Structures are given as structure tokens and as C-alpha cells.
Tab-separated table of C-alpha atoms and ligand atoms in Angstrom:
chain	number	residue	atom	x	y	z
P	1	THR	CA	150.367	-48.333	248.948
P	2	ILE	CA	146.983	-47.288	248.297
P	3	ALA	CA	144.840	-48.854	246.211
P	4	LEU	CA	144.220	-46.509	242.902
P	5	LYS	CA	142.203	-47.554	239.895
P	6	HIS	CA	143.556	-44.418	238.424
P	7	GLY	CA	147.401	-44.020	239.331
P	8	ALA	CA	150.057	-45.568	237.500
P	9	HIS	CA	149.539	-48.805	235.664
P	10	ARG	CA	153.196	-49.462	234.850
P	11	ILE	CA	156.399	-49.623	237.272
P	12	GLY	CA	159.242	-48.785	235.574
P	13	ASN	CA	159.929	-47.285	232.149
P	14	ARG	CA	158.656	-48.293	228.954
P	15	THR	CA	161.047	-50.718	227.131
P	16	ASP	CA	159.119	-50.762	223.344
P	17	ALA	CA	160.379	-49.417	220.444
P	18	ASP	CA	158.802	-46.464	219.961
P	19	MET	CA	159.719	-45.190	223.698
P	20	ALA	CA	163.569	-46.518	223.059
P	21	ARG	CA	163.463	-44.232	219.939
P	22	TRP	CA	162.365	-41.280	221.887
P	23	ARG	CA	165.163	-41.906	224.739
P	24	SER	CA	167.548	-42.246	222.145
P	25	LEU	CA	166.510	-38.510	220.080
P	26	ARG	CA	167.662	-36.662	223.408
P	27	PHE	CA	167.622	-33.277	221.759
P	28	GLY	CA	164.004	-31.891	220.743
P	29	GLN	CA	162.959	-28.415	219.433
P	30	PHE	CA	159.771	-26.665	220.856
P	31	ILE	CA	157.489	-24.259	218.860
P	32	HIS	CA	155.245	-21.692	220.289
P	33	TRP	CA	153.369	-20.122	217.649
P	34	GLY	CA	149.845	-18.593	217.497
P	35	LEU	CA	147.835	-15.310	217.760
P	36	TYR	CA	150.002	-14.172	220.608
P	37	ALA	CA	152.860	-13.487	218.148
P	38	ILE	CA	150.867	-10.631	216.744
P	39	PRO	CA	150.822	-8.497	219.939
P	40	ALA	CA	154.310	-9.874	221.088
P	41	GLY	CA	154.062	-8.948	224.262
P	42	GLU	CA	153.143	-5.318	223.866
P	43	TRP	CA	149.714	-3.338	223.570
P	44	ASN	CA	148.587	0.146	223.352
P	45	GLY	CA	152.207	1.156	224.028
P	46	LYS	CA	152.538	-0.759	227.047
P	47	THR	CA	155.034	-4.147	227.528
P	48	TYR	CA	153.493	-6.811	229.179
P	49	ASN	CA	156.424	-8.130	231.582
P	50	GLY	CA	154.971	-11.798	231.537
P	51	ALA	CA	155.360	-14.352	229.035
P	52	ALA	CA	153.941	-13.525	225.913
P	53	GLU	CA	151.498	-16.232	225.427
P	54	TRP	CA	149.937	-15.420	228.247
P	55	ILE	CA	148.930	-11.740	227.355
P	56	ARG	CA	145.043	-12.047	227.225
P	57	SER	CA	145.275	-12.663	231.008
P	58	TRP	CA	147.063	-9.285	231.317
P	59	LYS	CA	144.644	-6.801	232.637
P	60	GLU	CA	145.902	-4.153	230.090
P	61	MET	CA	144.871	-6.723	227.483
P	62	PRO	CA	140.971	-6.520	226.770
P	63	HIS	CA	139.699	-9.982	226.282
P	64	GLU	CA	137.633	-8.409	222.878
P	65	ALA	CA	140.703	-7.163	221.613
P	66	TYR	CA	142.889	-10.374	221.919
P	67	ASP	CA	139.655	-12.386	220.481
P	68	GLN	CA	139.822	-10.096	217.262
P	69	LEU	CA	143.600	-11.147	216.306
P	70	TYR	CA	142.436	-14.056	214.331
P	71	LYS	CA	141.195	-11.839	211.878
P	72	GLN	CA	145.210	-10.434	211.512
P	73	PHE	CA	146.754	-13.646	211.206
P	74	ASN	CA	148.520	-13.920	207.985
P	75	PRO	CA	151.955	-15.753	208.314
P	76	VAL	CA	152.847	-14.771	204.597
P	77	ASN	CA	156.508	-15.638	205.020
P	78	PHE	CA	155.874	-19.227	207.031
P	79	ASN	CA	158.333	-21.750	205.280
P	80	PRO	CA	158.063	-24.635	207.035
P	81	GLN	CA	161.024	-26.440	204.745
P	82	GLN	CA	163.317	-23.706	205.788
P	83	TRP	CA	162.120	-24.228	209.398
P	84	ALA	CA	162.878	-27.897	209.309
P	85	ALA	CA	166.066	-27.318	207.384
P	86	GLN	CA	167.262	-25.008	210.291
P	87	ALA	CA	166.073	-27.501	213.049
P	88	LYS	CA	168.263	-30.079	211.399
P	89	ALA	CA	171.077	-28.088	210.976
P	90	MET	CA	170.869	-27.233	214.605
P	91	GLY	CA	170.817	-30.990	215.384
P	92	ALA	CA	167.300	-31.722	217.136
P	93	LYS	CA	166.005	-35.127	216.560
P	94	TYR	CA	162.365	-34.206	217.251
P	95	MET	CA	160.009	-30.870	217.037
P	96	ILE	CA	156.961	-30.257	219.305
P	97	ILE	CA	154.368	-27.679	217.602
P	98	THR	CA	151.723	-26.235	219.292
P	99	THR	CA	148.285	-27.109	218.156
P	100	LYS	CA	146.345	-25.137	220.549
P	101	HIS	CA	148.180	-22.957	223.098
P	102	HIS	CA	145.840	-22.020	226.403
P	103	ASP	CA	143.853	-19.172	224.149
P	104	GLY	CA	142.275	-21.918	222.652
P	105	PHE	CA	143.465	-20.705	218.842
P	106	CYS	CA	143.835	-23.900	216.423
P	107	LEU	CA	146.589	-23.833	213.901
P	108	TRP	CA	144.762	-26.384	212.078
P	109	PRO	CA	141.106	-26.598	210.532
P	110	SER	CA	139.535	-28.486	213.352
P	111	LYS	CA	135.695	-29.336	212.784
P	112	TYR	CA	135.451	-29.231	216.533
P	113	SER	CA	135.725	-25.195	216.600
P	114	LYS	CA	135.421	-21.849	214.807
P	115	TYR	CA	138.549	-20.539	216.591
P	116	THR	CA	140.980	-21.943	214.069
P	117	ILE	CA	143.381	-20.847	211.397
P	118	ALA	CA	140.349	-21.881	208.674
P	119	ALA	CA	138.363	-18.286	209.983
P	120	SER	CA	141.981	-16.508	209.710
P	121	PRO	CA	143.328	-14.416	206.395
P	122	TRP	CA	145.876	-17.530	205.682
P	123	LYS	CA	142.720	-20.082	205.700
P	124	LYS	CA	145.236	-23.144	205.307
P	125	ASP	CA	146.335	-25.505	207.971
P	126	LEU	CA	149.500	-24.506	209.303
P	127	LEU	CA	150.387	-27.920	210.931
P	128	GLY	CA	150.028	-30.548	207.804
P	129	PRO	CA	152.762	-28.570	205.554
P	130	MET	CA	154.936	-28.400	208.835
P	131	ILE	CA	154.787	-32.081	210.271
P	132	ASP	CA	155.407	-33.046	206.297
P	133	ALA	CA	158.472	-30.993	206.030
P	134	TYR	CA	159.805	-32.034	209.590
P	135	ASN	CA	159.433	-35.440	209.029
P	136	LYS	CA	160.833	-35.274	205.236
P	137	ALA	CA	164.144	-33.750	207.196
P	138	GLY	CA	163.945	-37.017	209.611
P	139	ILE	CA	162.632	-35.162	212.615
P	140	ASP	CA	159.862	-36.479	214.341
P	141	VAL	CA	156.827	-34.706	215.419
P	142	HIS	CA	154.885	-34.313	218.834
P	143	LEU	CA	151.775	-32.148	219.276
P	144	TYR	CA	151.637	-29.676	222.152
P	145	PHE	CA	147.875	-29.356	223.343
P	146	SER	CA	146.823	-27.285	226.000
P	147	ILE	CA	143.810	-28.740	227.996
P	148	ILE	CA	142.876	-25.037	229.477
P	149	ASP	CA	141.189	-23.205	226.393
P	150	TRP	CA	140.363	-19.882	227.331
P	151	ASN	CA	137.977	-19.512	224.247
P	152	HIS	CA	135.726	-22.278	224.398
P	153	PRO	CA	132.557	-21.465	226.303
P	154	ASP	CA	132.582	-25.137	228.249
P	155	TYR	CA	136.026	-24.413	229.884
P	156	ARG	CA	135.458	-24.408	233.707
P	157	ALA	CA	138.695	-23.872	236.043
P	158	SER	CA	136.500	-25.664	238.491
P	159	LEU	CA	133.177	-27.126	238.683
P	160	LYS	CA	130.762	-25.516	241.533
P	161	ASN	CA	127.243	-26.391	240.389
P	162	ALA	CA	125.347	-28.967	238.202
P	163	ALA	CA	125.628	-26.397	235.135
P	164	ASP	CA	129.546	-26.532	235.577
P	165	SER	CA	129.308	-30.329	235.516
P	166	ALA	CA	127.386	-30.069	232.636
P	167	ALA	CA	129.888	-28.045	230.697
P	168	GLY	CA	132.689	-29.718	232.045
P	169	LYS	CA	131.376	-33.129	230.657
P	170	ARG	CA	130.638	-31.125	226.929
P	171	PHE	CA	134.584	-29.955	227.071
P	172	GLN	CA	135.522	-33.664	228.020
P	173	VAL	CA	134.153	-34.627	224.857
P	174	PHE	CA	135.262	-31.560	223.045
P	175	VAL	CA	138.650	-32.659	223.984
P	176	LYS	CA	138.359	-36.021	222.855
P	177	ASN	CA	137.084	-35.265	219.830
P	178	GLN	CA	139.920	-32.728	218.915
P	179	LEU	CA	142.489	-35.448	219.947
P	180	ALA	CA	141.467	-37.951	217.948
P	181	GLU	CA	140.752	-35.210	214.841
P	182	LEU	CA	144.895	-34.410	215.174
P	183	LEU	CA	145.527	-38.841	215.343
P	184	GLN	CA	143.403	-39.010	212.272
P	185	ARG	CA	144.809	-35.937	210.317
P	186	TYR	CA	148.386	-36.339	211.090
P	187	PRO	CA	148.830	-39.948	211.814
P	188	THR	CA	152.925	-39.594	211.857
P	189	VAL	CA	153.181	-37.992	214.813
P	190	LYS	CA	154.740	-39.810	217.639
P	191	GLY	CA	153.250	-38.475	221.014
P	192	PHE	CA	151.211	-35.933	222.678
P	193	TRP	CA	152.642	-32.685	224.835
P	194	PHE	CA	149.514	-31.827	227.344
P	195	ASP	CA	149.964	-28.711	229.188
P	196	GLY	CA	147.130	-26.586	231.189
P	197	THR	CA	145.846	-29.489	233.372
P	198	TRP	CA	146.830	-27.909	236.676
P	199	ASP	CA	143.149	-26.639	237.172
P	200	ASP	CA	140.359	-28.327	239.471
P	201	SER	CA	138.235	-29.308	237.080
P	202	TRP	CA	140.773	-31.515	235.308
P	203	LYS	CA	142.931	-32.389	238.477
P	204	ASN	CA	139.798	-33.446	240.318
P	205	ASP	CA	138.942	-36.062	237.541
P	206	GLY	CA	141.496	-38.815	237.432
P	207	ALA	CA	139.536	-41.247	235.986
P	208	PHE	CA	138.827	-38.945	232.511
P	209	SER	CA	142.545	-38.400	232.067
P	210	ASP	CA	142.995	-42.203	232.412
P	211	GLU	CA	140.661	-43.199	229.914
P	212	LEU	CA	141.772	-40.427	227.884
P	213	GLU	CA	145.245	-41.676	227.694
P	214	GLN	CA	144.267	-45.339	226.914
P	215	TYR	CA	141.813	-43.880	224.484
P	216	LEU	CA	144.291	-42.250	222.663
P	217	GLN	CA	147.031	-45.202	222.939
P	218	SER	CA	144.040	-47.422	221.428
P	219	LEU	CA	144.014	-45.352	218.581
P	220	HIS	CA	147.688	-45.094	217.917
P	221	PRO	CA	149.549	-47.612	219.905
P	222	GLY	CA	153.098	-46.689	220.864
P	223	LEU	CA	151.788	-42.994	221.192
P	224	VAL	CA	154.662	-40.949	223.930
P	225	MET	CA	152.503	-38.997	226.735
P	226	GLY	CA	153.872	-37.420	229.319
P	227	SER	CA	153.085	-37.089	233.176
P	228	ARG	CA	151.627	-33.783	232.561
P	229	LEU	CA	148.275	-35.409	231.666
P	230	ARG	CA	147.309	-37.231	234.238
P	231	ALA	CA	145.934	-36.975	237.504
P	232	ASP	CA	144.852	-40.011	240.099
P	233	GLU	CA	141.411	-40.261	241.588
P	234	LYS	CA	142.713	-38.237	244.688
P	235	GLY	CA	144.065	-35.423	242.349
P	236	ALA	CA	147.810	-36.219	242.572
P	237	ARG	CA	149.473	-35.214	239.447
P	238	HIS	CA	152.569	-36.450	237.770
P	239	PHE	CA	153.227	-38.977	240.482
P	240	ASP	CA	150.405	-40.801	241.978
P	241	SER	CA	149.327	-41.210	245.623
P	242	ASN	CA	151.895	-43.758	246.087
P	243	GLY	CA	154.684	-41.674	244.663
P	244	ARG	CA	154.757	-43.689	241.130
P	245	LEU	CA	155.384	-41.677	237.670
P	246	MET	CA	152.068	-41.662	235.725
P	247	GLY	CA	152.606	-41.275	231.960
P	248	ASP	CA	155.670	-42.246	229.992
P	249	TYR	CA	158.287	-39.526	231.138
P	250	GLU	CA	158.611	-37.179	233.626
P	251	GLN	CA	157.147	-33.621	232.232
P	252	GLY	CA	157.716	-31.434	235.138
P	253	TRP	CA	161.187	-29.991	234.017
P	254	GLU	CA	160.193	-26.373	232.833
P	255	ARG	CA	162.829	-23.622	232.825
P	256	LYS	CA	164.536	-26.239	235.112
P	257	LEU	CA	167.067	-29.002	235.151
P	258	PRO	CA	167.580	-31.767	237.579
P	259	ALA	CA	170.447	-31.286	239.947
P	260	THR	CA	171.595	-34.952	240.042
P	261	ILE	CA	170.774	-38.749	239.042
P	262	ALA	CA	169.173	-38.956	242.372
P	263	ASP	CA	166.370	-36.364	241.322
P	264	VAL	CA	164.976	-38.265	238.551
P	265	HIS	CA	164.127	-41.577	240.583
P	266	GLY	CA	165.237	-43.477	237.781
P	267	ASN	CA	162.665	-42.369	235.308
P	268	ASP	CA	162.730	-41.217	232.080
P	269	TRP	CA	161.975	-37.263	231.829
P	270	GLU	CA	162.229	-34.359	229.686
P	271	ALA	CA	163.218	-30.469	230.114
P	272	VAL	CA	162.090	-27.815	228.050
P	273	MET	CA	163.693	-24.569	228.304
P	274	THR	CA	163.107	-20.989	226.954
P	275	VAL	CA	166.186	-18.914	225.534
P	276	PRO	CA	165.108	-15.673	227.400
P	277	GLU	CA	164.062	-16.395	230.848
P	278	ASN	CA	160.293	-16.860	230.409
P	279	GLN	CA	159.163	-16.429	226.901
P	280	TRP	CA	157.679	-19.046	224.746
P	281	GLY	CA	155.635	-17.255	222.506
P	282	TYR	CA	157.370	-14.642	220.396
P	283	HIS	CA	157.745	-11.229	222.767
P	284	ALA	CA	159.115	-8.107	220.689
P	285	LYS	CA	161.418	-7.079	224.056
P	286	TRP	CA	162.897	-10.140	225.620
P	287	MET	CA	164.162	-8.880	229.028
P	288	GLY	CA	166.879	-10.340	231.496
P	289	HIS	CA	168.704	-12.699	230.134
P	290	VAL	CA	169.495	-14.584	226.730
P	291	LYS	CA	171.076	-17.715	227.234
P	292	THR	CA	174.002	-18.580	224.636
P	293	VAL	CA	175.058	-21.257	222.983
P	294	ASN	CA	177.608	-22.544	225.491
P	295	GLU	CA	174.885	-22.384	228.239
P	296	ILE	CA	172.347	-24.382	225.915
P	297	LEU	CA	175.000	-26.548	224.961
P	298	GLU	CA	175.653	-27.353	229.048
P	299	MET	CA	172.067	-28.288	229.681
P	300	LEU	CA	171.577	-30.610	226.831
P	301	VAL	CA	174.713	-32.515	227.717
P	302	LYS	CA	173.757	-32.156	231.511
P	303	SER	CA	170.369	-33.631	230.545
P	304	VAL	CA	171.580	-36.693	228.940
P	305	SER	CA	174.094	-36.980	231.539
P	306	LEU	CA	171.317	-37.348	233.796
P	307	ASN	CA	169.436	-39.640	231.479
P	308	GLY	CA	166.944	-36.898	229.816
P	309	ASN	CA	166.134	-35.490	227.013
P	310	PHE	CA	166.624	-31.560	226.337
P	311	VAL	CA	163.974	-29.634	224.356
P	312	LEU	CA	164.877	-25.933	223.001
P	313	ASN	CA	162.142	-23.544	222.716
P	314	PHE	CA	161.772	-21.071	219.502
P	315	GLY	CA	158.964	-18.382	218.946
P	316	PRO	CA	158.554	-17.552	215.201
P	317	LYS	CA	157.366	-13.998	214.764
P	318	ALA	CA	153.593	-13.745	213.405
P	319	ASP	CA	154.646	-13.109	209.850
P	320	GLY	CA	156.576	-16.851	210.184
P	321	THR	CA	160.099	-16.132	210.189
P	322	TYR	CA	162.339	-16.351	213.255
P	323	ARG	CA	164.279	-13.450	214.965
P	324	THR	CA	167.755	-13.135	214.451
P	325	GLU	CA	168.863	-14.391	217.887
P	326	GLU	CA	166.933	-17.802	217.637
P	327	GLN	CA	168.781	-18.063	214.144
P	328	GLN	CA	172.078	-17.488	215.130
P	329	LEU	CA	171.563	-19.750	218.302
P	330	ALA	CA	170.462	-22.833	216.012
P	331	ALA	CA	173.154	-22.287	213.652
P	332	GLY	CA	175.797	-22.107	217.162
P	333	ILE	CA	174.459	-25.265	218.552
P	334	GLY	CA	174.037	-26.859	214.924
P	335	GLU	CA	177.863	-26.487	214.675
P	336	TRP	CA	179.313	-28.258	217.789
P	337	MET	CA	176.412	-30.960	217.270
P	338	LYS	CA	177.825	-31.932	213.955
P	339	VAL	CA	181.306	-32.761	215.138
P	340	ASN	CA	180.020	-34.037	218.722
P	341	GLY	CA	176.395	-35.007	218.365
P	342	VAL	CA	177.600	-38.567	218.632
P	343	ALA	CA	177.971	-38.206	222.434
P	344	VAL	CA	174.682	-36.622	223.008
P	345	TYR	CA	172.835	-38.829	220.458
P	346	ASP	CA	171.525	-42.416	222.212
P	347	GLY	CA	173.421	-40.931	225.353
P	348	ALA	CA	172.823	-41.813	228.553
P	349	TYR	CA	173.927	-41.610	232.331
P	350	ALA	CA	177.457	-43.261	232.458
P	351	GLY	CA	177.430	-44.414	236.100
P	352	PHE	CA	180.912	-42.565	236.673
P	353	GLU	CA	181.452	-40.240	239.551
P	354	LYS	CA	180.718	-36.706	238.282
P	355	GLN	CA	183.493	-34.750	238.230
P	356	ASP	CA	184.118	-30.560	238.168
P	357	TRP	CA	185.422	-30.378	234.755
P	358	GLY	CA	181.872	-31.174	233.155
P	359	TYR	CA	179.735	-34.599	232.345
P	360	TYR	CA	180.023	-38.190	231.498
P	361	ILE	CA	177.537	-39.739	228.921
P	362	ARG	CA	177.581	-43.354	228.001
P	363	LYS	CA	176.622	-44.226	224.631
P	364	ALA	CA	173.385	-46.363	225.663
P	365	GLY	CA	174.430	-50.011	226.119
P	366	THR	CA	177.937	-49.678	225.242
P	367	ASP	CA	181.208	-49.451	227.137
P	368	SER	CA	181.975	-46.309	225.589
P	369	VAL	CA	181.316	-43.241	227.537
P	370	TYR	CA	182.335	-39.549	226.633
P	371	MET	CA	183.733	-36.682	228.264
P	372	VAL	CA	182.288	-33.151	227.650
P	373	VAL	CA	184.337	-30.929	229.432
P	374	PHE	CA	183.087	-27.262	230.117
P	375	ASN	CA	185.440	-26.645	232.983
P	376	ILE	CA	189.065	-26.934	232.352
P	377	PRO	CA	191.008	-26.411	235.766
P	378	VAL	CA	194.078	-24.122	235.710
P	379	SER	CA	196.143	-27.557	236.062
P	380	GLY	CA	194.825	-28.592	232.429
P	381	SER	CA	194.413	-32.005	234.144
P	382	LEU	CA	191.275	-33.951	234.360
P	383	ARG	CA	190.753	-36.350	237.021
P	384	VAL	CA	188.724	-39.623	235.851
P	385	LYS	CA	187.756	-41.798	238.457
P	386	LEU	CA	186.322	-45.407	237.186
P	387	PRO	CA	183.845	-47.494	238.645
P	388	ALA	CA	185.489	-50.763	240.357
P	389	ARG	CA	186.288	-53.475	237.948
P	390	THR	CA	186.449	-51.022	234.795
P	391	ALA	CA	189.535	-51.115	232.704
P	392	LEU	CA	190.429	-48.276	230.763
P	393	THR	CA	191.572	-49.130	227.040
P	394	GLY	CA	191.470	-46.091	225.457
P	395	VAL	CA	191.161	-42.321	225.428
P	396	THR	CA	190.834	-40.443	222.229
P	397	MET	CA	189.894	-36.388	221.597
P	398	LEU	CA	187.138	-36.052	219.531
P	399	GLN	CA	188.133	-33.052	217.774
P	400	GLY	CA	190.980	-34.290	215.429
P	401	ASN	CA	190.644	-37.684	216.317
P	402	THR	CA	193.534	-37.636	218.568
P	403	ALA	CA	194.538	-40.626	221.218
P	404	LEU	CA	195.664	-38.896	224.434
P	405	THR	CA	197.798	-40.776	227.129
P	406	PRO	CA	196.438	-40.850	230.249
P	407	GLU	CA	198.462	-40.929	233.717
P	408	TRP	CA	197.110	-43.591	235.438
P	409	VAL	CA	197.670	-42.440	239.312
P	410	GLY	CA	196.648	-46.246	241.023
P	411	ARG	CA	193.700	-48.314	240.882
P	412	ASN	CA	190.995	-46.916	239.036
P	413	GLU	CA	192.314	-43.354	238.746
P	414	TYR	CA	193.638	-41.650	235.995
P	415	PHE	CA	194.502	-37.943	234.908
P	416	ILE	CA	193.944	-36.724	231.497
P	417	HIS	CA	196.509	-33.717	231.033
P	418	LEU	CA	195.261	-31.121	228.459
P	419	GLN	CA	198.106	-29.286	226.323
P	420	ASN	CA	195.710	-26.721	225.265
P	421	ARG	CA	193.497	-24.785	228.187
P	422	GLN	CA	192.100	-22.482	225.934
P	423	THR	CA	188.971	-23.644	224.500
P	424	ALA	CA	185.457	-21.771	222.990
P	425	SER	CA	183.325	-24.770	223.096
P	426	PRO	CA	182.883	-27.880	225.167
P	427	VAL	CA	185.799	-30.560	224.695
P	428	VAL	CA	184.753	-34.130	224.024
P	429	ILE	CA	186.883	-36.857	224.830
P	430	LEU	CA	185.859	-40.632	224.000
P	431	LEU	CA	186.714	-43.407	226.786
P	432	LYS	CA	187.030	-47.253	225.818
P	433	THR	CA	186.490	-49.191	228.687
P	434	GLU	CA	185.981	-52.662	229.599
P	435	LYS	CA	185.560	-55.329	232.568
P	436	GLY	CA	188.617	-56.275	234.375
P	437	GLU	CA	191.250	-54.831	236.519
P	438	ASN	CA	193.699	-52.018	235.624
P	439	LYS	CA	197.118	-53.380	235.117
P	440	ASP	CA	199.532	-51.759	233.233
P	441	LYS	CA	199.130	-52.519	229.604
P	442	GLY	CA	201.380	-49.509	228.704
P	443	ASN	CA	198.574	-48.123	227.272
P	444	VAL	CA	198.981	-45.737	230.225
P	445	GLU	CA	201.898	-43.131	231.491
P	446	LYS	CA	202.485	-44.567	235.053
P	447	ALA	CA	202.588	-41.575	237.549
P	448	LYS	CA	206.028	-40.838	238.596
M	1	LM5	C1	155.323	-25.257	228.087
M	1	LM5	C2	154.839	-23.963	228.757
M	1	LM5	N1	154.047	-23.975	229.856
M	1	LM5	C3	153.053	-22.781	229.572
M	1	LM5	C4	152.870	-22.329	231.659
M	1	LM5	O1	151.941	-21.863	231.490
M	1	LM5	N2	153.651	-22.432	231.960
M	1	LM5	C5	153.524	-22.125	233.376
M	1	LM5	C6	153.026	-23.078	234.550
M	1	LM5	C7	154.091	-24.041	234.912
M	1	LM5	C8	153.687	-24.901	235.793
M	1	LM5	C9	152.852	-25.048	236.522
M	1	LM5	C10	151.701	-24.166	236.070
M	1	LM5	C11	151.986	-22.919	234.901
M	1	LM5	C12	153.485	-21.853	229.168
M	1	LM5	O2	152.801	-21.103	228.650
M	1	LM5	C13	154.416	-22.596	227.917
M	1	LM5	O3	153.414	-23.213	227.261
């Protein structure tokens, strides 16, 4: 291994209570809200095909025009209690809010910037009421913070000369001050979700990102921060130059999921997902495929089955309301989660051989394993292969709490025959297991 001063400082996952809590929550809500919701992906009668929150970088959007938008930001229909109630009904257990996206506009009245909500017609802090409402609903809050800041005069994508380096130093002080300010103003937050850390100016100062992470941990012990913040002194990101994950969980899964357990390398990880193909902030015209409830449920269940968290993004409108599609999606997900969330919360990799019908999720630390079925075969028979020396002692269909009698086909293999092959939603079956060989305890039907 290479000697590193600013690489990973820990091998293996964090085992403390704050991280165990984050890991147990499994399902989060991302919220991208800011000035970009005003143009909403359109300008001068033209539609921006990129992500709505990146519209400032569109050649058709003059920087001066974008930089005046704050004078119009006045979310008169903002109702944080309603936002929190919607998230709670959906079954989200944590929420990540954009405090400041790449455009540099702050949703809180930062004393380190003029480009904040205080300068808008709304004037008032948006983060405080949101964090209070979500915490009252029993939902943890994490703060998204973009290192890239297109508004700040000292932001540099790369440092080409002494003047750049001086600006870069001033910018690092600004970042450190804003982050400390956020922790001081919102002491109940559980973590930071850093973004915009791919520019050379950041990548080439691994020491600063390391010191910053340690500084924030010293201010707020237990803080959960993903791998996107850090670079090591050789410019390696997420994984240091020895291939070890930096930060508390792998944070690279943006709009994509790992395929198998091998892809996660035993690390904690989190996937963040958009409802349309690639829109985080509010875009008036969603183009391409919009994910359905069942597609989102499959991503959530697949993530948990591979030991990860899944975060679904919402992009509120400039007036503070949600678009109908997002409201309907949240309600539909919540309906399934109300009955089946028990298979998601505290969920973990089961260690069973993956089958085509869907996913296994182990209730962490127990002998209970849930089968979440998305693809009922035409035979109606679900094959279950248990690990060696694992006996099956009970099978229950969650819907209706119905006991099932599997057919034992020898050694550790069973078939579960579903009577009804028609279902509009994923079917959840609870397997009770125990250590030991499978012998005919009369609880299973022997193959003919
Ligand atoms: C969570 C999302 N991250 C921001 C983004 O710029 N993603 C595009 C991107 C993703 C990975 C490497 C570079 C750039 C998007 O605007 C969202 O905030």
C-alpha cells in the first residue's frame, strides 16, 4: 500500500450508533429547491434539455439574468408541515435538503454571503422551519451542500497562478465558515451530503478536504458524511489511492444502482435517484421516462437487498408546492410502505442466492428474511435455496398474514407455490429460519 496522510482513516464500516441509525433508515427523500425552480427549465420561449438546476450554465441563459432571479423568489405556498407530512406518509425516514446548490444561492440567511434568502422578497430562513417540521414528523435531516459556487467571486475551478491560489484560500475559509454556521444554526441535523467536488481546485487539495471532514466531526460528533467530500493527496476521490473508501459511505451511486453485492465491496452506500431521467430541480417539462411507483419500489428494495440506502428526489416549484406527479408517486409508495415497510427498515443483505423472482432482505441481525417478489413466474412457483445449515421453520405471506406451506425439494431447496399469480404490487413473504439441517418437521410438504 501507498503511504497516505489524507486517505481513508478507517478500514471497514463505522459501527457507532449514529451510523447504525443512518443504516437502519434505508429510505430517504432528496429535495432540490432553489432559484432554478423559477425558470423551471425554460427561458425566452426555449426549453433547456439539461438538468433544471444547471440552467445557469446553458448558453441561452445570460448569467446576469439568472443572477437577478433571487429578486423574484417568494414561495408564498411553502408549507413545511405539509412537506413533512407527505414525506412521512411516503415512508421516508430521512430527508436531504439543498442548502446551497452550484449556483451559490443560500436557502438560509448566511452571514457569510449576500446571495441568500434574506435578499429575496421572502426574506425569512427556509431551512429552520423545514428541519423543525421534518424532525417533528420523526424524520432525520441531512444537509446537501455544493462546494462549487458559481456566485462566489473567489470560486476557482482550477488554480492557475498565485492570484487563483489566494482566491482559493479565501474560498476555503468561506466554505468552512458556512458549514460551521449551518451546524450552529441547525444542531439537530445528522449529516452533510457534499456535491460539486470534482473540480481540480478541490481534487488537488486532499489535505483541506481531510481537515474539513475532521473539523466538522469535531464540531458535531457522529455526523454522517459520504465519500464525495474527500480527495486524498494524490487527487483520488471516493476511494483513496489504496482503494479504501473515504468518508462514511459510498456516495457515487447517482441515478444508478449496483448490480450485485460484489459491486459494493462490503461498504455502506447510498443511491440517489430522480423521478424523470435527469431532473433534480423543478423542470416544467419532464422529458423521457417518468418512473412509476413499482419501478421506484424495485429500486428501493434492490438497494436494501444489497445493504444500501435509497433516496428519491423531489423538486418543489418556486411557489413551494409539489407537482402532481410527485404527490401521486409519494402517495403510491406510501401505500405499499404502510403494509410492507417492515421488510425495508433495518433491512440488510440476506446472504441467500439471488433468484429471478426478486430480492431477499434480512431483518438486520435476525433469522428473519423477507422475499420481495416482483416477477412471479408463469409456473407460480418461487424457488428458495437456503444457505447450508439453515433450516426453514416458517413461511408467511405478509398480505393477510397468511401461513404458506412450501414444497421441500430436498436438502436446502424449496418451492413456494403462489395460488394467485396476478398482483399489481410487489408481494412480500416472510421466511423464518434457524441454524441446522432441514429435516422433515412436518411443516413442509414433501415433493411427491
Ligand atoms: C445530486 C446531483 N448532483 C448534481 C450534478 O451535477 N450531478 C452531475 C454529476 C454527477 C457526477 C459527476 C459530475 C457531475 C445534480 O445537479 C444534483 O444535485
